[in-house]
Tab-separated table of C-alpha atoms and ligand atoms in Angstrom:
chain	number	residue	atom	x	y	z
A	1	MET	CA	-24.687	2.975	-27.482
A	2	PRO	CA	-24.977	5.436	-24.502
A	3	PRO	CA	-22.701	4.969	-21.414
A	4	VAL	CA	-23.202	2.151	-19.089
A	5	PRO	CA	-22.010	1.113	-15.518
A	6	ALA	CA	-19.380	-1.545	-16.044
A	7	THR	CA	-19.395	-4.801	-14.462
A	8	TYR	CA	-17.071	-5.614	-11.714
A	9	PRO	CA	-16.039	-8.859	-9.764
A	10	PRO	CA	-18.994	-8.926	-6.799
A	11	HIS	CA	-16.269	-9.722	-4.208
A	12	LEU	CA	-14.361	-6.437	-4.569
A	13	GLN	CA	-17.407	-4.288	-3.821
A	14	ALA	CA	-16.529	-1.854	-1.245
A	15	PRO	CA	-17.419	-2.587	2.197
A	16	GLY	CA	-20.649	-1.078	3.629
A	17	THR	CA	-22.117	0.055	0.187
A	18	SER	CA	-24.514	-2.739	-0.190
A	19	ALA	CA	-27.409	-0.576	1.482
A	20	ALA	CA	-25.772	2.483	0.586
A	21	PRO	CA	-27.488	5.442	-0.598
A	22	PHE	CA	-26.839	6.417	-4.249
A	23	ARG	CA	-25.348	10.156	-4.372
A	24	PRO	CA	-25.046	12.129	-7.787
A	25	VAL	CA	-21.532	13.098	-8.885
A	26	GLY	CA	-22.356	14.618	-11.934
A	27	SER	CA	-23.415	14.600	-15.696
A	28	ILE	CA	-21.982	11.674	-17.719
A	29	GLU	CA	-21.412	14.503	-20.364
A	30	ASP	CA	-18.651	15.546	-18.262
A	31	LEU	CA	-17.038	11.910	-18.002
A	32	PRO	CA	-16.628	10.835	-21.928
A	33	GLU	CA	-14.676	7.556	-22.701
A	34	GLY	CA	-11.451	7.487	-21.443
A	35	ALA	CA	-11.650	10.280	-18.866
A	36	LEU	CA	-10.682	9.828	-15.217
A	37	ARG	CA	-12.334	12.057	-12.476
A	38	ARG	CA	-11.835	12.386	-8.774
A	39	VAL	CA	-15.011	12.937	-6.472
A	40	THR	CA	-14.640	13.404	-2.897
A	41	PHE	CA	-16.753	12.821	-0.002
A	42	ASP	CA	-15.476	14.314	3.117
A	43	ASP	CA	-11.914	12.412	3.293
A	44	LEU	CA	-13.177	9.789	0.865
A	45	ASP	CA	-11.559	10.080	-2.450
A	46	VAL	CA	-13.524	8.080	-5.420
A	47	LEU	CA	-11.842	7.787	-9.041
A	48	LEU	CA	-14.832	7.694	-11.857
A	49	ALA	CA	-13.113	5.928	-15.012
A	50	HIS	CA	-14.972	5.783	-18.031
A	51	THR	CA	-13.501	2.495	-20.029
A	52	PRO	CA	-14.491	0.786	-23.200
A	53	VAL	CA	-16.955	-1.428	-21.285
A	54	GLY	CA	-18.438	0.979	-18.918
A	55	VAL	CA	-18.084	3.447	-16.192
A	56	VAL	CA	-16.621	2.172	-13.070
A	57	ALA	CA	-16.120	4.003	-9.476
A	58	THR	CA	-13.104	2.802	-7.311
A	59	ASP	CA	-11.220	4.273	-4.611
A	60	ASP	CA	-8.841	7.308	-5.823
A	61	ARG	CA	-5.891	5.799	-4.407
A	62	CYS	CA	-3.432	3.368	-5.726
A	63	PRO	CA	-3.567	-0.104	-4.374
A	64	HIS	CA	-0.071	0.182	-3.524
A	65	MET	CA	0.996	3.611	-1.679
A	66	SER	CA	-2.367	5.478	-2.314
A	67	ALA	CA	-1.389	7.883	-4.955
A	68	PRO	CA	-4.264	9.612	-7.014
A	69	LEU	CA	-5.164	7.358	-9.817
A	70	SER	CA	-7.385	10.157	-11.355
A	71	ILE	CA	-3.934	11.896	-12.285
A	72	GLY	CA	-2.633	8.786	-13.746
A	73	ASP	CA	-2.905	7.380	-17.427
A	74	LEU	CA	-6.004	5.305	-18.739
A	75	ASP	CA	-5.479	3.101	-21.568
A	76	GLY	CA	-8.671	0.924	-22.289
A	77	CYS	CA	-9.503	-0.737	-18.823
A	78	VAL	CA	-5.730	-0.360	-17.408
A	79	VAL	CA	-4.856	2.815	-15.454
A	80	ALA	CA	-1.150	3.591	-14.766
A	81	CYS	CA	-0.236	5.058	-11.344
A	82	PRO	CA	1.786	8.192	-11.516
A	83	LEU	CA	3.979	6.867	-9.013
A	84	HIS	CA	6.163	3.584	-9.207
A	85	GLU	CA	4.308	2.685	-12.526
A	86	GLY	CA	2.007	-0.063	-11.173
A	87	ARG	CA	-0.766	-0.686	-13.613
A	88	PHE	CA	-4.384	-1.799	-12.779
A	89	ASP	CA	-7.080	-3.339	-14.845
A	90	LEU	CA	-10.031	-1.333	-13.625
A	91	CYS	CA	-12.431	-3.836	-15.387
A	92	THR	CA	-11.140	-7.012	-13.664
A	93	GLY	CA	-9.596	-5.590	-10.479
A	94	ASP	CA	-6.241	-7.366	-11.358
A	95	ILE	CA	-2.553	-6.265	-11.264
A	96	VAL	CA	-1.379	-5.584	-14.695
A	97	GLN	CA	2.129	-4.514	-13.613
A	98	MET	CA	3.523	-4.325	-10.065
A	99	PRO	CA	4.884	-1.248	-8.693
A	100	THR	CA	8.766	-0.763	-9.869
A	101	THR	CA	9.335	-0.729	-5.984
A	102	GLY	CA	8.323	-4.538	-5.754
A	103	GLY	CA	6.552	-5.953	-2.731
A	104	LEU	CA	3.747	-8.003	-1.938
A	105	ASP	CA	0.903	-8.675	-4.320
A	106	PRO	CA	-2.690	-9.229	-2.890
A	107	ASP	CA	-1.987	-12.805	-2.492
A	108	GLY	CA	1.224	-12.338	-0.384
A	109	VAL	CA	3.350	-13.392	-3.050
A	110	TYR	CA	6.777	-11.196	-3.007
A	111	HIS	CA	8.070	-9.451	-6.041
A	112	PRO	CA	11.866	-8.005	-6.206
A	113	THR	CA	12.299	-4.387	-7.170
A	114	TRP	CA	11.981	-3.793	-10.840
A	115	SER	CA	15.400	-3.715	-12.557
A	116	PRO	CA	16.324	-3.347	-16.365
A	117	ALA	CA	16.359	-6.316	-19.076
A	118	GLY	CA	19.488	-7.876	-18.671
A	119	ARG	CA	20.762	-6.271	-15.617
A	120	GLU	CA	21.319	-7.859	-11.955
A	121	PRO	CA	18.479	-7.439	-9.729
A	122	LYS	CA	18.676	-4.525	-7.862
A	123	VAL	CA	19.511	-5.047	-3.958
A	124	ASP	CA	18.040	-2.818	-1.752
A	125	PRO	CA	20.446	-1.491	1.125
A	126	PRO	CA	19.524	-3.222	4.303
A	127	GLY	CA	17.369	-0.887	6.422
A	128	LYS	CA	13.763	-0.104	7.596
A	129	LYS	CA	12.814	1.404	4.003
A	130	ALA	CA	13.994	-1.767	2.209
A	131	GLU	CA	11.859	-3.698	4.593
A	132	ALA	CA	8.872	-1.425	4.133
A	133	ARG	CA	9.231	-1.997	0.479
A	134	ARG	CA	9.437	-5.644	0.984
A	135	VAL	CA	6.293	-6.320	2.853
A	136	THR	CA	4.148	-3.368	1.491
A	137	ARG	CA	1.204	-5.482	-0.170
A	138	VAL	CA	-0.534	-4.278	-3.108
A	139	ARG	CA	-4.312	-4.365	-2.004
A	140	ARG	CA	-7.196	-5.353	-4.268
A	141	LEU	CA	-9.227	-2.315	-5.855
A	142	ARG	CA	-12.580	-1.591	-4.371
A	143	TYR	CA	-15.609	-0.713	-6.216
A	144	TYR	CA	-18.812	1.199	-5.482
A	145	PRO	CA	-21.864	0.438	-6.923
A	146	LEU	CA	-22.520	3.011	-9.665
A	147	ARG	CA	-25.672	3.674	-12.034
A	148	ILE	CA	-26.501	6.429	-14.666
A	149	VAL	CA	-29.905	7.961	-14.228
A	150	ASP	CA	-31.222	10.718	-16.810
A	151	GLY	CA	-27.530	11.320	-17.781
A	152	ARG	CA	-26.567	11.928	-13.995
A	153	VAL	CA	-23.976	9.400	-12.411
A	154	GLU	CA	-24.887	8.016	-9.373
A	155	ILE	CA	-22.601	6.108	-6.761
A	156	ALA	CA	-23.499	4.099	-3.507
A	157	ILE	CA	-21.580	5.899	-0.840
A	158	PRO	CA	-22.202	4.927	3.177
A	159	LEU	CA	-23.779	7.665	4.947
A	160	ILE	CA	-20.724	8.536	6.965
A	161	ALA	CA	-19.434	10.539	4.119
A	162	GLU	CA	-21.764	13.602	3.435
A	163	SER	CA	-20.340	17.019	1.627
A	164	VAL	CA	-19.340	16.072	-1.974
A	165	THR	CA	-16.815	17.878	-4.008
A	166	ARG	CA	-15.321	17.144	-7.299
A	167	GLY	CA	-11.811	17.475	-8.564
B	1	LIG	S1	1.842	4.350	-5.393
B	1	LIG	FE1	0.847	3.738	-7.251
B	1	LIG	S2	2.365	2.051	-8.008
B	1	LIG	FE2	3.340	3.030	-6.253
């Protein structure tokens, strides 16, 4: 079956993209299944991911502390962040594994810092760093509408982002 755009939860569509023009970001041949790629529009970095259920475009910023997911690892629909071991399902937008630093999930539920099984939970020393970890919220993924036209991948990007580079 030829590659297709993957569906995503409609409420997770990136703001400002409903009426945005579609822009070409490369050939689908350069994005085989399992691949992750970054494309950049001015200061907007977008992740293209070819999952088993199709191709998605989302911010190339980890929902935790903005690390580039494009240099993470994709296993099925789940991308592993290169920092803090957070894992995110690109097909559903769900968190599969909270970052090891803990903090707030998108619903505001607190998760402690990760500790090895069988050990006492790690306690951060008091201070701003611990406070920052505690109140850092993992945001929800945001998706850009995507289509594949004559073998070319196109995504909807608001007009403010003009020039395109590929990473
Ligand atoms: S920046 Fe990705 S898990 Fe922390």
